Tab-separated table of C-alpha atoms in Angstrom:
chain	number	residue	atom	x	y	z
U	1	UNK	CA	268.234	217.155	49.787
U	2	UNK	CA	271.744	218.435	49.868
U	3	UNK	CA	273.376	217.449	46.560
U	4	UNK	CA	276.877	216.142	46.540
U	5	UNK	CA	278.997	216.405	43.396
U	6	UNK	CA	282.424	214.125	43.322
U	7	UNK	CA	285.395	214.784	40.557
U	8	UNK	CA	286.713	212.970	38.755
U	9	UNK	CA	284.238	209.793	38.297
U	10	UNK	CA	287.437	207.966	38.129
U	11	UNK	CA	291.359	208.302	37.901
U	12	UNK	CA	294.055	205.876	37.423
U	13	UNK	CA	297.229	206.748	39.333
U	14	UNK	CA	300.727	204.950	39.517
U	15	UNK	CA	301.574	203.677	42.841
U	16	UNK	CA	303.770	206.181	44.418
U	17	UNK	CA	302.071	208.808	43.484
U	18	UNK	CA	299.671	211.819	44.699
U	19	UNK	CA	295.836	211.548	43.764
U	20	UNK	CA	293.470	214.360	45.042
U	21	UNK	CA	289.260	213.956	44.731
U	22	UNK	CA	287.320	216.983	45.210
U	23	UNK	CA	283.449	216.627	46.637
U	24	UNK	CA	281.693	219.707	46.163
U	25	UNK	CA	277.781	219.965	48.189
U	26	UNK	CA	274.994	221.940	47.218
U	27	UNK	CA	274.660	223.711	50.909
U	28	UNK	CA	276.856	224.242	53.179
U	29	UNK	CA	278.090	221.800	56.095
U	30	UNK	CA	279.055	224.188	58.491
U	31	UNK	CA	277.257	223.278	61.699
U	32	UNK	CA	276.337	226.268	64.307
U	33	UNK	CA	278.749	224.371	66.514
U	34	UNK	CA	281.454	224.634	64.743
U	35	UNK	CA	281.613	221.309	63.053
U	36	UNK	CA	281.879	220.552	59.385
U	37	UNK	CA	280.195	217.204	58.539
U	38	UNK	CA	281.542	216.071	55.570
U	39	UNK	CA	283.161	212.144	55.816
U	40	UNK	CA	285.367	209.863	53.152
U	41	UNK	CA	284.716	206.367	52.209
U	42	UNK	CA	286.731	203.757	50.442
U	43	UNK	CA	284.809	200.633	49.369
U	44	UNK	CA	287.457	198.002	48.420
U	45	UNK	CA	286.014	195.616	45.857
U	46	UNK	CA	283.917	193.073	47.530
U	47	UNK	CA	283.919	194.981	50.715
U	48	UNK	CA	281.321	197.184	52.530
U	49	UNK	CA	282.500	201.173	52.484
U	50	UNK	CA	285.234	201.619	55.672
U	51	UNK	CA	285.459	205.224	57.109
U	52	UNK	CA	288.709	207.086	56.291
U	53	UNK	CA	288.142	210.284	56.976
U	54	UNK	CA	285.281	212.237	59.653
U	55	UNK	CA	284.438	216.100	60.180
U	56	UNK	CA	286.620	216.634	56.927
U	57	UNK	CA	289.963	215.978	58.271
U	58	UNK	CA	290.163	213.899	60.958
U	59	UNK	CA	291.284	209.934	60.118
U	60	UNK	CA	289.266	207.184	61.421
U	61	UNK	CA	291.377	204.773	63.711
U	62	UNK	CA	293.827	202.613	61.765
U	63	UNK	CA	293.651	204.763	59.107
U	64	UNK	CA	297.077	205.802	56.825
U	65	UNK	CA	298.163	209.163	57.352
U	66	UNK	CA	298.924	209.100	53.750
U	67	UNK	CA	295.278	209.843	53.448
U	68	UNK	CA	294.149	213.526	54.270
U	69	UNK	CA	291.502	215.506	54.273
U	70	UNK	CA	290.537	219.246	53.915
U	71	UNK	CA	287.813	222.108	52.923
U	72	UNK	CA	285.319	224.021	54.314
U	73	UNK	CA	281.743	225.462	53.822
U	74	UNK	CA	281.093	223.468	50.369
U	75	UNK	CA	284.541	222.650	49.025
U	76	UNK	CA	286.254	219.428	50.357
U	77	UNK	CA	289.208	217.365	49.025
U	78	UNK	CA	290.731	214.036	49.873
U	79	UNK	CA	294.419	213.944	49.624
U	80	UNK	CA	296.523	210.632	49.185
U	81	UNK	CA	299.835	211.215	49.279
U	82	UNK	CA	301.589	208.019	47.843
U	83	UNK	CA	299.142	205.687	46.291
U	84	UNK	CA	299.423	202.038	47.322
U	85	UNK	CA	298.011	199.251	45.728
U	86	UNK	CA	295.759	198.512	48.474
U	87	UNK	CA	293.919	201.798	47.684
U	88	UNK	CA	291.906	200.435	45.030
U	89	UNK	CA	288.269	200.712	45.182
U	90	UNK	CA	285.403	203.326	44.651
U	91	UNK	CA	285.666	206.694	47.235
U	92	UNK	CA	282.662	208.491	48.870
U	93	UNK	CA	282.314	211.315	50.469
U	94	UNK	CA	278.904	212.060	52.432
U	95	UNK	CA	277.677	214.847	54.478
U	96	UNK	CA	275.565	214.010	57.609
U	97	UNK	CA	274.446	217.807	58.825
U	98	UNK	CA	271.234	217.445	57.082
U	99	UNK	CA	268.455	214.388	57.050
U	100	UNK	CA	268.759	212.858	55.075
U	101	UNK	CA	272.862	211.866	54.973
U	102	UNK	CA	273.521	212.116	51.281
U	103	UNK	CA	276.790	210.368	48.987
U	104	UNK	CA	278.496	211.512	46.082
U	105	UNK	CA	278.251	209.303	43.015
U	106	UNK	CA	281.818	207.534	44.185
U	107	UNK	CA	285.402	207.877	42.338
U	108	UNK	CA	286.692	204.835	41.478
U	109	UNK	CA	290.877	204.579	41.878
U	110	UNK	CA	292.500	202.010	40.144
U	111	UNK	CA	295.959	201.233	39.865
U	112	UNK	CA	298.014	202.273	36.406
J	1	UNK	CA	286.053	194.530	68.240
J	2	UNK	CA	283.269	196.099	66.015
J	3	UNK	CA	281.073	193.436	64.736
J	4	UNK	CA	277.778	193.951	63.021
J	5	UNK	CA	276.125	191.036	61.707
J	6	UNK	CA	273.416	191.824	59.256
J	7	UNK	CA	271.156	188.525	58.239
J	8	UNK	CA	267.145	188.082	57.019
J	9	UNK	CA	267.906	189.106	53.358
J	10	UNK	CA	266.876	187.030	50.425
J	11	UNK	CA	264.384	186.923	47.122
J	12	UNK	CA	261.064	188.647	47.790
J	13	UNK	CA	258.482	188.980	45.492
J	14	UNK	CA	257.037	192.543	45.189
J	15	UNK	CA	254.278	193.897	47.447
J	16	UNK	CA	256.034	191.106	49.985
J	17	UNK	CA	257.639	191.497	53.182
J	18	UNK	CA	261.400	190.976	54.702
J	19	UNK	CA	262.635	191.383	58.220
J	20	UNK	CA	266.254	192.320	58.428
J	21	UNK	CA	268.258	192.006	61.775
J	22	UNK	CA	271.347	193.277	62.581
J	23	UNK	CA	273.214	192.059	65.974
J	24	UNK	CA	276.041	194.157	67.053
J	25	UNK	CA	278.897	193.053	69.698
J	26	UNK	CA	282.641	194.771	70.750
J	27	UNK	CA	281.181	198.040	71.665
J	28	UNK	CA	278.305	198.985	73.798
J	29	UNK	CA	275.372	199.052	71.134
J	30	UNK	CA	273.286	200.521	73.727
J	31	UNK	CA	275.645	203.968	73.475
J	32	UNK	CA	275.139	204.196	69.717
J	33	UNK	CA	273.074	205.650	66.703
J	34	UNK	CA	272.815	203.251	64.118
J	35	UNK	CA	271.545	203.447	60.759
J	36	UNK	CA	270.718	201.257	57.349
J	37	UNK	CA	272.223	202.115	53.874
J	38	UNK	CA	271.747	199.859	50.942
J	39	UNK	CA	273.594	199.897	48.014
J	40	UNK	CA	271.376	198.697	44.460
J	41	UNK	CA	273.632	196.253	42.436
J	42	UNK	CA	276.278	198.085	40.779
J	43	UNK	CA	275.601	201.405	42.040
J	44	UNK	CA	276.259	204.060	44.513
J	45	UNK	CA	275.197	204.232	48.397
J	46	UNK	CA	271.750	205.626	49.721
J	47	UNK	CA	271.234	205.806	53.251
J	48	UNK	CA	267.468	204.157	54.407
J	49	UNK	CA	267.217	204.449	57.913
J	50	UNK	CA	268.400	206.190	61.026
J	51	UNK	CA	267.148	205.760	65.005
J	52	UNK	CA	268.661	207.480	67.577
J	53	UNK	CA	270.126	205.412	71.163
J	54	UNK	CA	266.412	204.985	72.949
J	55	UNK	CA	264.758	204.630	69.919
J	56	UNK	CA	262.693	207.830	70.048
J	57	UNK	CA	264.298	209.803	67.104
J	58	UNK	CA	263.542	207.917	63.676
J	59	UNK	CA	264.176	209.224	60.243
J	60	UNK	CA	263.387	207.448	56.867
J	61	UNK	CA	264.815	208.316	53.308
J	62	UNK	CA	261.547	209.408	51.238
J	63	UNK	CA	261.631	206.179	49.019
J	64	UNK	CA	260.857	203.859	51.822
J	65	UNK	CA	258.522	206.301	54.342
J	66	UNK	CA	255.548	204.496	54.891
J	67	UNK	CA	256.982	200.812	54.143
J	68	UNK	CA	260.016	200.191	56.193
J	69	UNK	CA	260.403	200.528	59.607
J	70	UNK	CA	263.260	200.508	61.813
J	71	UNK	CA	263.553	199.453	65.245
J	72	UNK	CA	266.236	198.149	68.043
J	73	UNK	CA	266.663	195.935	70.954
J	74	UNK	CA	269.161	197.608	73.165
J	75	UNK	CA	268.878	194.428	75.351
J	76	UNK	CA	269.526	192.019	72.392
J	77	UNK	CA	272.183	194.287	71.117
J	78	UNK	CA	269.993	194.264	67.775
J	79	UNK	CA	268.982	196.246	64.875
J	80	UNK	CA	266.147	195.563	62.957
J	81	UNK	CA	264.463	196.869	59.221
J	82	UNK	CA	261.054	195.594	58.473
J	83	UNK	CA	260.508	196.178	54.956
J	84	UNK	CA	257.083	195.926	53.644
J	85	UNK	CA	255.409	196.420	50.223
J	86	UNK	CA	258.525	195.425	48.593
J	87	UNK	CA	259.211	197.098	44.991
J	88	UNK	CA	261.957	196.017	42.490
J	89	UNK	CA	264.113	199.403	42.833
J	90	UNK	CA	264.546	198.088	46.514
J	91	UNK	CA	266.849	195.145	45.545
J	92	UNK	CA	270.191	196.220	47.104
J	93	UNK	CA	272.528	195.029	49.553
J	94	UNK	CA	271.502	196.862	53.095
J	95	UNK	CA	274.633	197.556	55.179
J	96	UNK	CA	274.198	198.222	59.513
J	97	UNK	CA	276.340	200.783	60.293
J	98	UNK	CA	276.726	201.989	63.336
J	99	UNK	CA	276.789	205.728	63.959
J	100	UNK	CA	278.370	206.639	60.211
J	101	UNK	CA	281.553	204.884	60.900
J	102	UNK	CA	281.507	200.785	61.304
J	103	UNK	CA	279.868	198.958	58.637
J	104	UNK	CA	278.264	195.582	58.413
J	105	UNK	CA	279.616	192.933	55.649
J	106	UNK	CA	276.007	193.864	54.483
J	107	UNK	CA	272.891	191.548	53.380
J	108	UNK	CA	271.236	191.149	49.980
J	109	UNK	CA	267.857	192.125	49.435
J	110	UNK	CA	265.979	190.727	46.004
J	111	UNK	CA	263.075	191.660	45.101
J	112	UNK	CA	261.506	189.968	42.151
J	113	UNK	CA	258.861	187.885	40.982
């Protein structure tokens, strides 16, 4: 199974400003067509994970474009430009090129 | 809108048996992969099940092989996990999602005696 490693476990930022989580994967998730499958979760206390980010850098509908997304090949980061309050919760990324669909261990934002 | 509506959970007692359904509406479920991923109290997400749009493509996460299965109702607009010989580590809360990208409020699954 492809092994996905998230850093930090957890940060505390001040709203306002940048945070940046890095999701690193044991293979690569380059697909022969092309497309990286790497994807970003936020799980909002009480809440079931909601999509943010597909294919590494593309943002789910409705979501800020204060949240971005890059990498390639086994290196990805998720980018949030000015952190609201509302961005509490635990972040996932996943990869979905290989069966079966494997998580990192979550980041968990909170709000200084 | 995306609704998936995930219900059968409860308290099991291991070696037992739980059916969990899953009825989608505002999109054409029909058109869709869908998939199960629980999430064990306090931890991290682990993805169970997947079936492909007819039903012919079916993949399992090796902890459950051999005791759930998963099935779907493109006519009922349903999703289905039957989850048989029921151990403790499988007490979670099992989201429907489809494809990777809509999620299910989720339903919990205890398994205890």
């Amino acid at each position: 199974d492809i092994v996905m490693t998230q850093t930090p476990l957890s940060l505390s930022v001040t709203p306002g400003q940048p945070a940046s989580i890095s999701c690193k994967s044991s293979q690569s998730l380059l697909h022969s067509d092309g497309r990286t499958f790497l994807n970003w979760y936020l799980q909002k206390p009480g809440q079931p994970p909601q999509l943010l980010i597909y294919e590494v850098s593309n943002r789910f509908s409705g979501v800020p474009d204060r949240f971005s997304g890059s990498g390639s090949g086994t290196d990805f980061t998720l980018k949030i430009s000015r952190v609201e309050a509302e961005d509490v919760g635990v972040y996932y990324c996943m990869q979905n090129i290989h069966v079966p669909p494997t998580f990192g261990q979550g980041t968990r934002l909170e709000i200084k | 809108e995306v609704q998936l509506v995930e219900s059968g959970g409860g308290l099991a007692q291991p070696g037992g048996s739980l059916r969990l359904s899953c009825a989608a509406s505002g999109f054409t479920f029909s058109n869709y992969e869908m998939n199960w991923v629980r999430q064990a109290p306090g931890k991290g997400l682990e993805w169970v099940s997947y079936i492909s749009i007819s039903g012919s493509i079916i993949y399992y996460a090796d902890s459950v092989k051999g005791r759930f299965t998963i099935s779907r109702d493109n006519a009922k607009n349903s999703l289905y996990l039957l989850m048989n010989s029921l151990r403790a580590e499988d007490t979670a809360v099992y989201y429907c999602v489809r494809r990777l990208d809509n999620w299910g409020q989720g339903t919990l699954v205890t398994v205890s005696s």
